[in-house]
Coordinates of N, CA and C in Angstrom, one line a residue:
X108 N 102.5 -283.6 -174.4 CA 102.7 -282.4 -173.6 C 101.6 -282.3 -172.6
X109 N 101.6 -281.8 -171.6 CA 100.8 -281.7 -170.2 C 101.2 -280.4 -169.4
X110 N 100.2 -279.9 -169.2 CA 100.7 -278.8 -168.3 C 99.2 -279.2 -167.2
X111 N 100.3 -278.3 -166.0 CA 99.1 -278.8 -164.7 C 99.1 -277.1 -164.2
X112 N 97.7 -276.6 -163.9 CA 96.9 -275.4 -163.8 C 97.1 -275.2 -162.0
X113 N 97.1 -274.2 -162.2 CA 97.2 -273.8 -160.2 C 96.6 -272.4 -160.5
X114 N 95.4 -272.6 -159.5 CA 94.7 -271.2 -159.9 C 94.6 -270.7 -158.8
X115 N 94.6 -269.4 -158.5 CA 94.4 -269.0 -156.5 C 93.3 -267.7 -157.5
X116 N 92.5 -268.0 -155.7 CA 91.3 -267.0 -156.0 C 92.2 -265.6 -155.0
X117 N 93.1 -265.3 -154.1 CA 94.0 -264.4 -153.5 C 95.0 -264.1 -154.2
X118 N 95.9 -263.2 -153.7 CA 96.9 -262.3 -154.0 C 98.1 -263.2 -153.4
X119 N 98.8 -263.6 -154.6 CA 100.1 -264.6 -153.8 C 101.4 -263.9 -154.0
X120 N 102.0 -263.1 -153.2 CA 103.5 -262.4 -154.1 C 104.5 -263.4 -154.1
X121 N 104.6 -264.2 -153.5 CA 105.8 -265.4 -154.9 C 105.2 -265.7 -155.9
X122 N 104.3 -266.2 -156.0 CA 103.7 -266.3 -157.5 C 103.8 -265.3 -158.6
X123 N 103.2 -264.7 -158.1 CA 103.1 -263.2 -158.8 C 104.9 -263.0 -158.9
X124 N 105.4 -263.0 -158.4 CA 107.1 -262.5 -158.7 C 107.6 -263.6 -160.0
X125 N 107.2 -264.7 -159.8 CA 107.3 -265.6 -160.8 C 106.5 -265.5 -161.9
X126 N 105.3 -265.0 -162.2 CA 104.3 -264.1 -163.4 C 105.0 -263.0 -163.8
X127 N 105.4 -262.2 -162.9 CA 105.7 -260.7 -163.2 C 106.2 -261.1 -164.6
X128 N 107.7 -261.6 -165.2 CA 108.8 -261.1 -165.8 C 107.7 -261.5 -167.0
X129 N 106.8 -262.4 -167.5 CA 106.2 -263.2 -168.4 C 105.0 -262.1 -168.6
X130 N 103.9 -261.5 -167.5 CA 103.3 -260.5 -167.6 C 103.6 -259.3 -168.5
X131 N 105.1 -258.6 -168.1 CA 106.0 -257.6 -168.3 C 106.3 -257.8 -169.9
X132 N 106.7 -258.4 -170.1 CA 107.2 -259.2 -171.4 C 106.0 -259.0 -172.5
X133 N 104.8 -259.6 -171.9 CA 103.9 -259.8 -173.0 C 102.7 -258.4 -173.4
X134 N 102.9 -257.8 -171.8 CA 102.0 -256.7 -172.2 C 102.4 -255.4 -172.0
X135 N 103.4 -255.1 -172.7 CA 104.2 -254.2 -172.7 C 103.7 -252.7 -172.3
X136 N 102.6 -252.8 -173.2 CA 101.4 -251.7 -173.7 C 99.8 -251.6 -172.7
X137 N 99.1 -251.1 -172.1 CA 98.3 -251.4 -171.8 C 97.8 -252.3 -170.6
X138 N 99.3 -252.9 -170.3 CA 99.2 -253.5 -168.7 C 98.4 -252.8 -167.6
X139 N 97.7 -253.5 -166.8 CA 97.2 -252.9 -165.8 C 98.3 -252.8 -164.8
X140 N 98.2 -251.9 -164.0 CA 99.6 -251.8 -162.7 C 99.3 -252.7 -161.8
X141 N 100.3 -253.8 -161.3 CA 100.6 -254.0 -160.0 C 99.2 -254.2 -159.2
X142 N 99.2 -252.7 -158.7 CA 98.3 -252.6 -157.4 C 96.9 -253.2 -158.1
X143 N 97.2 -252.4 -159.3 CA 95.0 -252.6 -159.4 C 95.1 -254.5 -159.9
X144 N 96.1 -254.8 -160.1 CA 96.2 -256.8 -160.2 C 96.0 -256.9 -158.8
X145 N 96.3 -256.6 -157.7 CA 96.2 -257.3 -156.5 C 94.6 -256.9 -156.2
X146 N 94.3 -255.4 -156.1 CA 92.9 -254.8 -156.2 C 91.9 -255.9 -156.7
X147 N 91.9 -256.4 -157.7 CA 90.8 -257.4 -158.3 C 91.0 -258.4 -157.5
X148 N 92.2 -259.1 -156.6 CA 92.4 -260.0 -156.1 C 91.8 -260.0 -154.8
X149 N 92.0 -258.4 -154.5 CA 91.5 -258.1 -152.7 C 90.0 -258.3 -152.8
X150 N 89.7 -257.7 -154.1 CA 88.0 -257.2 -154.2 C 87.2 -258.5 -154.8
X151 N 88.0 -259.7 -154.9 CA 87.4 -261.2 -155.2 C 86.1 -260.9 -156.7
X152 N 87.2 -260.1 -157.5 CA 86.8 -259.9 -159.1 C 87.8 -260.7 -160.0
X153 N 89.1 -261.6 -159.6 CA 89.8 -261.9 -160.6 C 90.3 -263.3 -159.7
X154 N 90.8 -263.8 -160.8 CA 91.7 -265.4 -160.6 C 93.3 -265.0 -160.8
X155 N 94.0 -265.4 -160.2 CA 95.7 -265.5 -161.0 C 95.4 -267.2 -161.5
X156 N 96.1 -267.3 -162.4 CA 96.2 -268.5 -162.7 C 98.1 -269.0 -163.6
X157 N 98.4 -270.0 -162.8 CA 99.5 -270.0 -164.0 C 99.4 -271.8 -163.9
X158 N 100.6 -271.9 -165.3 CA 100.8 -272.9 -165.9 C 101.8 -273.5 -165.9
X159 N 102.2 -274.5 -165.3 CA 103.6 -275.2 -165.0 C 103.4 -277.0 -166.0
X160 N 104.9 -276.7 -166.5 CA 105.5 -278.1 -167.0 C 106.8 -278.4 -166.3
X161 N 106.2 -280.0 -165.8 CA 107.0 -280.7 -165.0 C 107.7 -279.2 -163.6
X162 N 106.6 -278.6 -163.2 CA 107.1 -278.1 -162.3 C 107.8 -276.1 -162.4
X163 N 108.1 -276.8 -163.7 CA 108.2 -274.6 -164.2 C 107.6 -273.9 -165.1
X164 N 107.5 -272.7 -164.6 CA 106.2 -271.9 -164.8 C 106.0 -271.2 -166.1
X165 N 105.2 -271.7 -166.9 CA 105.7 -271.5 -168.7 C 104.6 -270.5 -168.8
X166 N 103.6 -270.1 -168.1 CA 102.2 -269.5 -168.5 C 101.5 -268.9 -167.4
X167 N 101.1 -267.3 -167.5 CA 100.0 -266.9 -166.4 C 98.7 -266.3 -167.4
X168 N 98.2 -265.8 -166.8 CA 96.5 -265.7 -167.2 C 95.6 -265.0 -166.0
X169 N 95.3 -263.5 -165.8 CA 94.1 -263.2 -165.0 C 92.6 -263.4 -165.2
X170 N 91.9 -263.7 -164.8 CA 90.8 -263.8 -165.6 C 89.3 -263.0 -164.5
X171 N 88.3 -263.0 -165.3 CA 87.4 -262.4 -164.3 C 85.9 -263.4 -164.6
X172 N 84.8 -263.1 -163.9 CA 83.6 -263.6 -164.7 C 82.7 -262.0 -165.2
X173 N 82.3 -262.0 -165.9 CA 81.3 -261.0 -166.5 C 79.9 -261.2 -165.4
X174 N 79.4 -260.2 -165.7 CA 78.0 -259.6 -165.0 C 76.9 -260.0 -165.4
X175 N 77.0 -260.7 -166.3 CA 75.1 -260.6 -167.3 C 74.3 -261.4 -166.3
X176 N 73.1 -260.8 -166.0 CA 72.3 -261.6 -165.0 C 71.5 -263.0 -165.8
X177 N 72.0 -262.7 -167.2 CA 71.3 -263.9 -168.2 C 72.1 -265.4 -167.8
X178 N 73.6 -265.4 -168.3 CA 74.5 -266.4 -168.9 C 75.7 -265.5 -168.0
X179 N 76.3 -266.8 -167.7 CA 77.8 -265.8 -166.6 C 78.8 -266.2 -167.8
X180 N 79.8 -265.6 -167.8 CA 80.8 -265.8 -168.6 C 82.2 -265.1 -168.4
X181 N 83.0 -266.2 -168.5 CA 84.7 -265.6 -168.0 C 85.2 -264.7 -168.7
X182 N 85.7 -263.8 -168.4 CA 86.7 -262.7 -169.4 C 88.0 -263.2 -169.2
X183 N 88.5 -263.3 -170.2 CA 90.3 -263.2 -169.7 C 90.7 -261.9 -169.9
X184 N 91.5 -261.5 -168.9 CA 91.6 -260.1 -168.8 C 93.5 -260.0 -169.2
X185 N 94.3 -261.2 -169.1 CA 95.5 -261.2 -169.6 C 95.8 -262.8 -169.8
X186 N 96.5 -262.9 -170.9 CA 97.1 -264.6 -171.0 C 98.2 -264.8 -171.3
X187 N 99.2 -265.1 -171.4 CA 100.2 -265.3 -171.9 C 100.7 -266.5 -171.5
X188 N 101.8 -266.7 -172.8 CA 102.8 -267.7 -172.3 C 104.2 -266.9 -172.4
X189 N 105.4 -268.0 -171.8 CA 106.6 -267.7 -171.4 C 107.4 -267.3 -172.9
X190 N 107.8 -266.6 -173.4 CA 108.7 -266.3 -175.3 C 109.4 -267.4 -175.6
X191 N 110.1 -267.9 -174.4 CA 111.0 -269.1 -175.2 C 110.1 -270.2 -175.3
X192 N 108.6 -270.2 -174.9 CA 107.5 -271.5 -174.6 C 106.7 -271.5 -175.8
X193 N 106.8 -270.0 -176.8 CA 105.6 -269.9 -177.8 C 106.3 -270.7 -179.1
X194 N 105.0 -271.0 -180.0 CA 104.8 -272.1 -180.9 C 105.0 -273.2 -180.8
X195 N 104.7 -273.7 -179.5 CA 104.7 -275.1 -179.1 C 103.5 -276.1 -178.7
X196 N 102.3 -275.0 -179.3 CA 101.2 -275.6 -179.2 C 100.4 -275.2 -177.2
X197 N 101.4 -275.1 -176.8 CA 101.5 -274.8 -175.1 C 100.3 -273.6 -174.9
X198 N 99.8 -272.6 -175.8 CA 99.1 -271.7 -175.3 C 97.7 -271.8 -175.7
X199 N 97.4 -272.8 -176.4 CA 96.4 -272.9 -177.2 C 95.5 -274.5 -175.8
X200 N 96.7 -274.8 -175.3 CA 96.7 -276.1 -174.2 C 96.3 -275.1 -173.2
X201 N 96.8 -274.1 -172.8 CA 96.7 -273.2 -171.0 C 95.5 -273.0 -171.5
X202 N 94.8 -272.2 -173.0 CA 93.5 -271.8 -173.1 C 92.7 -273.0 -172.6
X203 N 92.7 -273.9 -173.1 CA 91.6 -275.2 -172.9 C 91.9 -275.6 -171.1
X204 N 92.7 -275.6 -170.6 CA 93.2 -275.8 -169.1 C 91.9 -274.3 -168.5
X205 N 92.1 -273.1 -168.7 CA 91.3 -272.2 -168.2 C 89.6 -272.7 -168.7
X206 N 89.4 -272.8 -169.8 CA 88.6 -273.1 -170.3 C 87.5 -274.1 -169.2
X207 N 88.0 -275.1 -169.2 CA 87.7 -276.4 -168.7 C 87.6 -275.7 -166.8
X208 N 88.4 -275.1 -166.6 CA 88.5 -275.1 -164.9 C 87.4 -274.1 -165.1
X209 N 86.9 -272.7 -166.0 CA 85.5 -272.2 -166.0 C 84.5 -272.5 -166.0
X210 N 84.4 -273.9 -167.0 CA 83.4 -274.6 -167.2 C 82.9 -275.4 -166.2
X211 N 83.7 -276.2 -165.0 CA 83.7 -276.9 -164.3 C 83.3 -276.1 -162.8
X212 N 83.8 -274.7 -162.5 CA 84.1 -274.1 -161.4 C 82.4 -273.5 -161.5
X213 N 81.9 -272.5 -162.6 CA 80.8 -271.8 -163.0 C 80.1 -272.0 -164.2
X214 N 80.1 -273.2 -164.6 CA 79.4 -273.1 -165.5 C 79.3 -272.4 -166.4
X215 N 80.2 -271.9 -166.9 CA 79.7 -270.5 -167.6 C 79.4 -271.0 -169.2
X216 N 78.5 -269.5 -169.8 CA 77.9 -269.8 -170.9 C 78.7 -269.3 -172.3
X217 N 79.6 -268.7 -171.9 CA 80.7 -267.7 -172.9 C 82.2 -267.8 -172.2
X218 N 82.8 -267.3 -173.4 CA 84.3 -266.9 -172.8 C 84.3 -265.6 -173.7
X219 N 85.2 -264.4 -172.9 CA 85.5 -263.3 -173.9 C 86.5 -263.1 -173.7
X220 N 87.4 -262.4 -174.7 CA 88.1 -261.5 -174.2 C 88.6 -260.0 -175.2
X221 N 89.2 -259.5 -174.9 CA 89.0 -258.3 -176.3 C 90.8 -258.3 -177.0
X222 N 90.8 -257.8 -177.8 CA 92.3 -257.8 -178.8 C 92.3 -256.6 -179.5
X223 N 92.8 -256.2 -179.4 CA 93.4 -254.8 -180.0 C 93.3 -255.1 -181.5
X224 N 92.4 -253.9 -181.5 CA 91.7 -254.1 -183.1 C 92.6 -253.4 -184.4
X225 N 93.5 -252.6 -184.3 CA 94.3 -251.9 -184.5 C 94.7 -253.1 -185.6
X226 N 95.0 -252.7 -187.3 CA 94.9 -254.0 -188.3 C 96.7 -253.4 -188.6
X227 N 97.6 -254.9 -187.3 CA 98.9 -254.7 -187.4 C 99.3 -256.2 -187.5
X228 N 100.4 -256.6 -187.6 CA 100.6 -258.0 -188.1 C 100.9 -258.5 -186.5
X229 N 101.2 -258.2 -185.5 CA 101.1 -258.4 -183.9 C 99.6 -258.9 -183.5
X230 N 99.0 -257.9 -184.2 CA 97.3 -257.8 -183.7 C 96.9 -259.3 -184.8
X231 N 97.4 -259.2 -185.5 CA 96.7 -260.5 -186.4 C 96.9 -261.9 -186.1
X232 N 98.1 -262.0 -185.8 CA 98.6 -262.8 -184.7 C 97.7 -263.2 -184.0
X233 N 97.5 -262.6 -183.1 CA 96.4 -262.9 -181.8 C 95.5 -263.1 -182.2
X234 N 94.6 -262.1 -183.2 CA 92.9 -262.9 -183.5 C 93.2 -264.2 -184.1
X235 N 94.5 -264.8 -184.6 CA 93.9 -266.2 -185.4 C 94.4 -266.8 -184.2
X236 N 95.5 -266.7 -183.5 CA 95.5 -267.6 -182.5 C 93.8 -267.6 -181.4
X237 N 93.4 -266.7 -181.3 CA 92.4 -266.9 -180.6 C 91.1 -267.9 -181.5
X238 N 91.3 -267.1 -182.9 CA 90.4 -268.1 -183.6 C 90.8 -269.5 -183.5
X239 N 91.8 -270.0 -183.5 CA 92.4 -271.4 -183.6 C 91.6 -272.0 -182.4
X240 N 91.6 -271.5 -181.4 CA 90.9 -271.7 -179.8 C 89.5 -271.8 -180.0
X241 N 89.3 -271.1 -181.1 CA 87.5 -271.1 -181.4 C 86.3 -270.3 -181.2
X242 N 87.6 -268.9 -180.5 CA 86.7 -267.6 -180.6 C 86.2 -267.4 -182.6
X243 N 85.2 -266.1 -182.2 CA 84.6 -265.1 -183.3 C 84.9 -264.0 -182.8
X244 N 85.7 -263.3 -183.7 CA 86.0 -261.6 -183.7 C 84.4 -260.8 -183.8
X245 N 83.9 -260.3 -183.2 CA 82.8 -259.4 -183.5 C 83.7 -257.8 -184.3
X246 N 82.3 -257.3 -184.9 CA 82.7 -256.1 -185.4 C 82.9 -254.9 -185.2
X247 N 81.9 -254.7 -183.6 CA 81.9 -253.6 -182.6 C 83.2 -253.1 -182.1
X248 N 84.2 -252.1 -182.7 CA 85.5 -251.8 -182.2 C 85.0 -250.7 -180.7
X249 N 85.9 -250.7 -179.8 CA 85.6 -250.4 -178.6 C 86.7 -248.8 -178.4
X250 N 86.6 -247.6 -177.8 CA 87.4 -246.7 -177.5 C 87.1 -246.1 -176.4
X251 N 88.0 -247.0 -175.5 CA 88.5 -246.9 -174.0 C 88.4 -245.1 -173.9
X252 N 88.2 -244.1 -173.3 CA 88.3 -242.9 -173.1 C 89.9 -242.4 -172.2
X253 N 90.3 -243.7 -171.6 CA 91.5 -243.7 -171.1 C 93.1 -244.2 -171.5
X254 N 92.4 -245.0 -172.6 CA 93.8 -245.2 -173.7 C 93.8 -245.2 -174.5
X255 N 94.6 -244.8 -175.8 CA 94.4 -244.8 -177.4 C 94.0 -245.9 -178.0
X256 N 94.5 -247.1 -177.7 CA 94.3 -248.1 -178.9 C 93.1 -248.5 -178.5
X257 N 92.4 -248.9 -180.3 CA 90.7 -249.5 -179.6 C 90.9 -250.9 -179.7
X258 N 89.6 -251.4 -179.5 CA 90.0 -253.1 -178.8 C 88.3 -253.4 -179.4
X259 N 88.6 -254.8 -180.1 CA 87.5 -255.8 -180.5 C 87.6 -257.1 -179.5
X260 N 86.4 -257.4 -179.2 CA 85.4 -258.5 -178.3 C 85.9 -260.0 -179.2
X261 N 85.8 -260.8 -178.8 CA 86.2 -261.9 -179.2 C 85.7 -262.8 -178.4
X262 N 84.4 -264.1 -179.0 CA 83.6 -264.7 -178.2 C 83.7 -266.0 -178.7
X263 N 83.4 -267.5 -177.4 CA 83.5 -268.1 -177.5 C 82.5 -268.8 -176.5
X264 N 81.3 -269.2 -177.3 CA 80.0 -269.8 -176.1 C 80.3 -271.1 -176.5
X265 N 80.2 -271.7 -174.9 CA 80.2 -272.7 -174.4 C 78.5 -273.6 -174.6
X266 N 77.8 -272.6 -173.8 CA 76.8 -272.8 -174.0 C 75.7 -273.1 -175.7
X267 N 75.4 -274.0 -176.3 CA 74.6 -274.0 -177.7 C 73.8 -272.7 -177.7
X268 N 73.1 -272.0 -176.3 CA 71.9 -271.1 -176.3 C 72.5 -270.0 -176.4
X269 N 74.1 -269.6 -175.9 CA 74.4 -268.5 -176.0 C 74.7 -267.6 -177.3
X270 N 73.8 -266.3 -177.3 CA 74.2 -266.0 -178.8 C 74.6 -264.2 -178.2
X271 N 75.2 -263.6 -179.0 CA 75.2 -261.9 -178.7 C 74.7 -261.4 -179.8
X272 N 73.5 -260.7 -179.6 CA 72.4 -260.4 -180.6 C 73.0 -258.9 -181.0
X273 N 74.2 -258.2 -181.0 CA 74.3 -256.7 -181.2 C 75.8 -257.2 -182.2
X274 N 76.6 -256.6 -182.5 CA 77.8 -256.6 -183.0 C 78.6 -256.5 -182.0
X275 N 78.7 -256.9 -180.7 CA 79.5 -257.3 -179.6 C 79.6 -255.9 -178.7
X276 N 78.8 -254.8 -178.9 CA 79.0 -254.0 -177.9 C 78.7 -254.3 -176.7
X277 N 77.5 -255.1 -176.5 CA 77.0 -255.7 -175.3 C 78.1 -256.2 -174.5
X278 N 79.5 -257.6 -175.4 CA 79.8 -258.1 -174.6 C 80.8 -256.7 -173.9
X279 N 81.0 -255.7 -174.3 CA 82.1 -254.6 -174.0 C 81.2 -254.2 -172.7
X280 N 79.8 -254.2 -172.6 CA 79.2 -253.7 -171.4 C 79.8 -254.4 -170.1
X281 N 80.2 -255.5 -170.5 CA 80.1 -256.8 -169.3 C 82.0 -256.3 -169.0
X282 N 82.6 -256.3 -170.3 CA 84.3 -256.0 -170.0 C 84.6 -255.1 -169.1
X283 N 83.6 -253.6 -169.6 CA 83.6 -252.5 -169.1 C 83.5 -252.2 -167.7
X284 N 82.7 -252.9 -167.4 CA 82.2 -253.2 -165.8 C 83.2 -253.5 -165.3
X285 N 83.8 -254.7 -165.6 CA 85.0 -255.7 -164.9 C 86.1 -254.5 -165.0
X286 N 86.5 -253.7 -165.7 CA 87.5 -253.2 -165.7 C 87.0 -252.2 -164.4
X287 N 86.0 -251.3 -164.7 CA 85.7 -250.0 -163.8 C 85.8 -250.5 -162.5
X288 N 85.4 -252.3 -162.3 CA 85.3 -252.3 -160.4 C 86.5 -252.4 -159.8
X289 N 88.0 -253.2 -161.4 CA 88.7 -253.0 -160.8 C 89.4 -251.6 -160.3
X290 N 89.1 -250.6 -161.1 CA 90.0 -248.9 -161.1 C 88.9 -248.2 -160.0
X291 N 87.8 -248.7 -159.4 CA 87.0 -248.2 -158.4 C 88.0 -248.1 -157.2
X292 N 87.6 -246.6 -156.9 CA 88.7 -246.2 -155.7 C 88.1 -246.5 -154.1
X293 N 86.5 -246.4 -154.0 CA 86.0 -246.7 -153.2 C 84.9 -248.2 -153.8
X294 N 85.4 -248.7 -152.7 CA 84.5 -250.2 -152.8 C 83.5 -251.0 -151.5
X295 N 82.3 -251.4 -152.4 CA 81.5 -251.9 -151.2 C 81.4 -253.1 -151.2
X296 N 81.4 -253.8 -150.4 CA 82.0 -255.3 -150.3 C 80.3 -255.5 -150.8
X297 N 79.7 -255.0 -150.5 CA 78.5 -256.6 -150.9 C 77.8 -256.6 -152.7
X298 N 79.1 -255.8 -153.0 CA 78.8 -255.5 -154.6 C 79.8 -256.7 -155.1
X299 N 80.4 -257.4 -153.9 CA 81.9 -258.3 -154.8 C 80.8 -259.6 -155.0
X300 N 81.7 -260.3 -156.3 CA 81.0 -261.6 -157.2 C 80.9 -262.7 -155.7
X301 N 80.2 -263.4 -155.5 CA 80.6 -264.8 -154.6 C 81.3 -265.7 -155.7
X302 N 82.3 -266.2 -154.2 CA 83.3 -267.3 -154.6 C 82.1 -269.1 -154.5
X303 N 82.6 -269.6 -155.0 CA 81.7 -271.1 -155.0 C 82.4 -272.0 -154.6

């Protein structure tokens, strides 16, 4: 099995029309809207990325890099694969596909991302698939002031040196950020990440 990665650092609406239904589908709850997905895209804070076999599109994924002036590190901010595509080993393949293009593009020293900590058999789901990938659940549960469900960090250093010395609130500083510059209504361009 092979899947081949197409990542755009811009806002593509065929693409995106082709993400949407797979998007829609997976994050029923908690999805970001629309505009603020393009917002990260205008404001050069996020990746689209999707995943094609032999040509059709089984998988998308936004992703961001985190802030730490220490160790840079990718957030995935959404991942999914296509419903009729899961348990075929295919999502656990797009993770190592993003993985690898992080590693390669920025170096980075971590990967995070957060999972709804909420102890539901959906939610459990995900932490092992993410553990199968070779994240660590930290213990620091997170409460967004803007949505009910709380959300646990889930880390994966690339880096041997990389460690998070707190129970993962730290890495929530770095999520936190990424999220606020996307929902920032005013923006100053020389605050945006550089592209490489």
């Amino acid at each position: 099995m092979a899947l081949e990665l197409n990542t755009l650092d811009h806002w593509d609406e065929s693409l995106w029309q082709q993400m949407k239904p797979i998007y829609e589908e997976a994050f029923e709850h908690g999805a970001k809207p629309e505009r603020i997905l393009k917002v990260m895209l205008e404001r050069r804070l996020a990746y689209m990325h999707a995943a094609y076999d032999d040509g059709e599109l089984v998988a998308m994924a936004f992703t961001g890099l985190g802030d730490s002036p220490e160790q840079s590190a990718l957030i995935i901010d959404y991942m999914a694969i296509r419903k009729d595509r899961r348990g075929r080993g295919e999502g656990k393949l797009f993770f190592e596909l993003l993985r690898d293009w992080a590693v390669l593009t920025y170096d980075i020293a971590a990967i995070i991302i957060e999972a709804e900590a909420a102890d539901t058999p959906e939610n459990r789901e995900r932490i092992v698939f993410w553990e199968k990938c070779g994240f660590t659940p930290t213990s620091y549960v997170h409460h967004y002031i803007w949505i009910p469900e709380t959300y646990r960090a889930l880390v994966l250093p690339i880096d041997p040196s990389f460690a998070v010395a707190d129970d993962g609130e730290s890495l929530f500083r770095q999520i936190t950020h990424f999220h606020e510059q996307a929902f920032r209504k005013k923006w100053d361009d020389s605050t945006a990440q550089p592209r490489s």
